C-alpha positions as a printed Julia matrix, in Angstrom:
371×3 Matrix{Float64}:
 172.8   114.92  100.53
 171.71  117.27  103.33
 174.04  119.88  104.82
 172.95  120.58  108.38
 173.09  124.01  110.0
 175.54  122.8   112.64
 178.03  121.76  109.97
 177.69  124.98  107.97
 178.33  127.09  111.06
 181.17  124.89  112.35
 183.46  124.87  109.31
 186.17  127.53  109.26
 186.41  127.78  105.49
 185.08  126.38  102.25
 187.91  123.83  102.0
 186.63  122.15  105.17
 183.06  122.09  103.85
 184.21  120.59  100.55
 186.15  117.96  102.46
 182.97  116.86  104.23
 181.0   116.9   100.97
 183.71  114.8    99.3
 183.52  112.25  102.14
 179.74  112.0   101.89
 180.0   111.7    98.1
 182.28  108.75   98.77
 179.45  107.08  100.69
 177.04  107.68   97.81
 179.43  106.43   95.13
 180.1   103.31   97.2
 176.41  102.5    97.61
 176.89  102.51  101.38
 173.31  103.44  102.26
 171.89  100.28  100.68
 174.73   98.1   101.89
 174.44   99.61  105.37
 170.78   98.63  105.54
 171.71   95.08  104.51
 174.43   94.99  107.19
 171.94   96.08  109.85
 169.53   93.35  108.74
 172.33   90.78  108.87
 173.38   91.96  112.34
 169.78   91.66  113.54
 169.5    88.14  112.15
 172.82   87.19  113.76
 171.57   88.53  117.07
 168.35   86.53  116.77
 170.32   83.41  115.87
 172.6    83.89  118.87
 169.58   84.42  121.1
 167.94   81.25  119.82
 171.07   79.17  120.29
 171.51   80.6   123.78
 167.96   79.71  124.75
 168.31   76.19  123.31
 171.65   75.7   125.08
 170.18   76.89  128.35
 167.21   74.53  128.05
 169.4    71.59  127.08
 171.81   72.1   129.96
 169.26   73.22  132.49
 171.55   76.18  133.2
 169.77   79.52  132.84
 173.07   81.38  133.24
 174.6    79.56  130.29
 171.57   80.43  128.18
 171.84   84.12  129.09
 175.55   84.07  128.29
 174.78   82.6   124.88
 172.25   85.32  124.18
 174.72   88.06  125.17
 177.48   86.49  123.07
 175.23   86.45  120.0
 174.33   90.11  120.47
 177.96   91.06  121.07
 179.18   89.32  117.91
 176.42   90.89  115.82
 177.32   94.34  117.15
 181.04   93.81  116.52
 180.38   92.66  112.95
 178.18   95.67  112.2
 180.62   98.16  113.73
 183.46   96.62  111.75
 181.4    97.01  108.58
 180.65  100.64  109.46
 184.3   101.48  110.1
 185.25   99.93  106.75
 182.67  102.08  104.99
 183.89  105.25  106.69
 187.51  104.55  105.77
 186.42  103.79  102.2
 184.45  107.05  102.03
 187.52  108.96  103.22
 189.66  107.44  100.48
 187.04  108.02   97.79
 186.57  111.61   98.98
 190.3   112.26   98.79
 190.32  110.89   95.25
 187.41  113.15   94.26
 189.16  116.21   95.71
 192.35  115.38   93.81
 190.48  114.87   90.55
 188.77  118.24   91.06
 192.03  120.07   91.76
 190.97  120.86   95.34
 193.32  120.62   98.31
 192.59  117.92  100.88
 193.92  120.16  103.66
 190.34  121.14  104.4
 189.4   117.53  105.15
 192.48  117.23  107.34
 191.61  120.42  109.25
 188.02  119.37  109.8
 189.06  115.96  111.11
 191.37  117.74  113.53
 188.36  119.76  114.75
 186.5   116.49  115.31
 189.48  114.97  117.08
 189.5   117.71  119.72
 186.4   116.24  121.33
 187.38  112.6   120.94
 188.21  110.95  124.27
 191.54  109.23  124.61
 191.17  105.48  124.34
 194.09  103.54  125.67
 192.7   100.02  125.78
 193.54   98.08  122.64
 189.92   97.05  122.13
 188.63  100.64  122.0
 188.67  100.97  118.21
 186.34   98.01  117.83
 183.57   99.79  119.75
 183.28  102.69  117.31
 181.21  103.24  114.15
 184.08  105.28  112.65
 187.83  104.64  112.64
 189.65  106.57  115.35
 189.89  110.2   114.26
 193.64  110.27  114.79
 193.97  107.34  112.38
 191.86  109.16  109.79
 193.97  112.3   110.21
 197.17  110.32  109.66
 195.75  108.8   106.46
 194.71  112.21  105.12
 198.08  113.76  106.02
 199.83  111.01  104.09
 197.61  111.73  101.11
 198.23  115.5   101.3
 201.99  114.89  101.39
 201.87  113.32   97.94
 199.03  115.37   96.45
 199.65  117.59   93.41
 196.99  120.01   94.7
 197.96  120.21   98.36
 198.46  123.97   98.2
 195.61  124.76   95.8
 193.48  127.73   96.82
 189.77  128.08   96.22
 188.51  131.2    94.43
 187.93  134.16   96.74
 184.29  134.23   95.59
 183.75  130.72   96.99
 184.96  131.77  100.43
 182.84  134.91  100.22
 179.76  132.83   99.43
 180.35  130.68  102.5
 180.79  133.74  104.71
 177.52  135.16  103.44
 175.74  131.83  103.92
 176.94  131.68  107.52
 175.91  135.29  108.11
 172.39  134.55  106.88
 172.11  131.53  109.16
 173.34  133.48  112.19
 170.93  136.31  111.36
 167.97  133.95  111.06
 168.72  131.68  114.0
 170.12  134.14  116.54
 169.42  137.76  115.54
 170.72  139.23  118.79
 173.89  137.16  118.65
 174.36  138.03  114.98
 174.3   141.75  115.77
 177.05  141.14  118.33
 179.04  139.04  115.85
 178.67  141.41  112.91
 179.48  144.83  114.36
 177.95  147.99  112.95
 181.42  149.27  111.97
 182.17  146.17  109.82
 181.57  147.17  106.18
 182.19  143.7   104.66
 179.35  142.27  102.53
 178.93  139.27  104.84
 178.66  141.46  107.94
 176.12  143.77  106.31
 174.21  140.72  105.1
 174.17  139.22  108.6
 173.03  142.49  110.19
 170.31  142.93  107.55
 168.87  139.48  108.26
 169.13  140.01  112.01
 167.17  143.26  111.83
 164.78  141.59  109.39
 164.11  138.77  111.86
 163.52  141.3   114.61
 161.01  143.13  112.43
 163.16  146.26  112.39
 162.39  147.45  108.84
 163.92  150.89  109.45
 167.42  149.46  109.98
 167.13  146.46  107.66
 165.99  148.34  104.53
 169.05  150.58  103.98
 171.37  147.59  104.48
 169.49  145.55  101.87
 169.35  148.49   99.46
 173.09  149.01   99.9
 173.81  145.37   99.11
 171.63  145.56   95.99
 173.44  148.72   94.89
 176.74  146.82   95.15
 175.41  143.72   93.34
 172.43  144.76   91.22
 172.39  141.48   89.3
 172.3   139.2    92.35
 168.76  137.73   92.29
 168.88  136.61   95.9
 169.4   140.14   97.2
 166.27  141.25   95.36
 164.51  138.2    96.81
 165.7   139.29  100.26
 164.18  142.74   99.68
 160.9   141.07   98.67
 160.96  138.85  101.75
 161.57  141.86  103.98
 158.58  143.69  102.51
 156.25  140.68  102.48
 156.98  139.46  105.98
 156.6   142.9   107.51
 153.11  143.42  106.08
 154.02  145.35  102.92
 152.97  142.85  100.25
 152.48  145.42   97.43
 156.06  146.64   97.91
 157.35  143.05   97.67
 156.1   142.46   94.13
 158.69  144.5    92.21
 161.74  143.01   94.0
 160.38  139.48   93.48
 159.76  140.12   89.77
 163.32  141.4    89.39
 164.69  138.38   91.28
 162.8   136.02   88.95
 164.11  137.85   85.89
 167.69  137.47   87.13
 167.43  133.93   88.51
 165.9   132.37   85.39
 165.31  128.64   85.71
 166.44  128.68   89.36
 163.59  130.98   90.41
 161.1   128.31   91.52
 160.86  129.24   95.19
 160.96  132.96   94.33
 157.94  132.45   92.07
 156.07  130.99   95.04
 156.99  134.04   97.1
 155.8   136.38   94.33
 152.49  134.52   94.15
 152.17  134.87   97.92
 152.76  138.63   97.7
 150.18  138.96   94.92
 147.53  136.91   96.71
 148.06  138.72  100.0
 146.56  141.8    98.32
 143.2   140.01   97.96
 142.76  141.43   94.46
 141.19  138.94   91.96
 142.9   140.82   89.12
 146.26  139.51   90.39
 145.16  135.87   90.53
 146.23  135.06   86.96
 149.82  136.24   87.49
 149.96  134.31   90.76
 148.67  131.14   89.08
 151.14  131.45   86.23
 154.06  131.6    88.64
 152.73  128.77   90.8
 152.21  126.52   87.77
 155.78  127.12   86.6
 157.12  126.48   90.1
 155.09  123.27   90.41
 156.92  121.82   87.39
 160.28  122.15   89.13
 161.74  121.6    92.58
 159.54  124.08   94.42
 156.55  121.8    94.98
 155.27  121.97   98.56
 152.06  121.95  100.54
 152.33  125.75  100.75
 152.52  126.08   96.95
 149.3   124.1    96.59
 147.6   126.07   99.35
 148.36  129.28   97.44
 147.14  127.62   94.24
 143.83  126.78   95.88
 143.57  130.37   97.1
 144.18  131.71   93.59
 141.54  129.42   92.05
 139.14  130.47   94.79
 139.59  134.08   93.71
 138.67  132.96   90.19
 135.54  131.16   91.49
 136.66  127.78   90.12
 135.52  125.27   92.75
 136.76  122.26   90.8
 140.33  123.53   90.66
 140.14  124.59   94.3
 139.28  120.98   95.16
 142.09  119.66   92.96
 144.71  122.02   94.47
 143.48  121.19   97.98
 143.91  117.49   97.18
 147.51  118.17   96.1
 148.13  120.13   99.3
 146.7   117.34  101.46
 148.81  114.75   99.61
 151.94  116.84  100.18
 151.11  117.03  103.9
 150.45  113.28  104.11
 146.73  113.75  104.88
 145.52  110.8   102.82
 141.79  110.93  103.73
 141.6   114.63  102.86
 143.52  114.1    99.62
 141.17  111.31   98.57
 138.01  113.27   99.45
 139.14  116.41   97.61
 140.28  114.41   94.57
 136.86  112.77   94.37
 135.23  116.21   94.63
 137.49  117.57   91.89
 136.5   114.69   89.59
 132.85  115.52   90.07
 133.34  119.23   89.38
 135.93  119.33   86.61
 135.36  118.52   82.91
 136.18  114.89   82.15
 139.55  114.6    80.44
 140.85  118.0    81.59
 144.37  118.11   83.11
 143.03  118.75   86.62
 140.48  115.94   86.29
 143.16  113.49   85.12
 145.51  114.44   87.95
 142.65  114.12   90.45
 142.19  110.55   89.22
 145.88  109.89   89.81
 145.63  111.25   93.36
 142.6   109.09   94.07
 144.54  106.08   92.84
 147.52  107.0    95.05
 145.26  107.28   98.08
 143.6   103.92   97.62
 140.47  104.96   95.74
 139.05  102.91   92.87
 139.56  104.29   89.4
 136.39  104.68   87.32
 135.86  102.07   84.62
């Protein structure tokens, strides 16, 4: 499930965001992605069948207009069937989402409020056939269904923890600061002492490269929440991305200590800060962090590029080739991945972990495995 920036900045509160997540979870639990693909295939086949019958009818009657009408009818019926299927899925996802919210003790008022936001931009459709031309049920119909559910819900007036709302405010502030620094500074005024406002201003100054104004804001946030790993990560990012790699190391190490098993991407950032110093004595610490990160969710082309850089500092050409093969594979550069994997096999000891993985990469890229 992917939460897009537009959604995160549009919701008014965490209840609305959870309502959307519940709806999308309803799609997943219903297997709608797979069934939707099947429905599209069926609609395409129906369209082809209608086209074929239209052509045959036109040839048999000698009436080109009748043939064209048959083709259009086939396409129209296929489209109607698919849209009907889509509307059924959306209504089903709404109902499943409402059930999930109820089971979790979360109010469905957030889903209702978000649907009302969507309904503001929905054009009025007065013709009775309008609903059949949509992929979703009419928003006003969805709102009515949710309102009926809320009326009988045991958790209609449940409130989310204040910390949950605060997390959303901070998330939005970070996005505004990253995407529109100037606008964020207008949104989060200098006289607003709230954590979210300070967070938004810090990221806005950070994005503008204004270290002088960003640093005291970040330090103040860390002083308020010394055990928040992501504030220490923010301090490291500020130092690293403004050309102060040595000063980024300590904040990143602290962030990793606090984040524990969730520190994968922070480990990559620490490795980056270490390698930016071009000191071979730091290569081992960088490699250790990259190897741990590679075992989790932090794998990326950038991780493998840093890994190749670290092995280069250690003068290990075989592992440089292997890491470069992994990087190329992550980028989708199949010829490069294959060539570097073959080079790694030639340079690395047979049976070593890098050698074995290089064989796997060569197999994935269409190379023959050795006998």
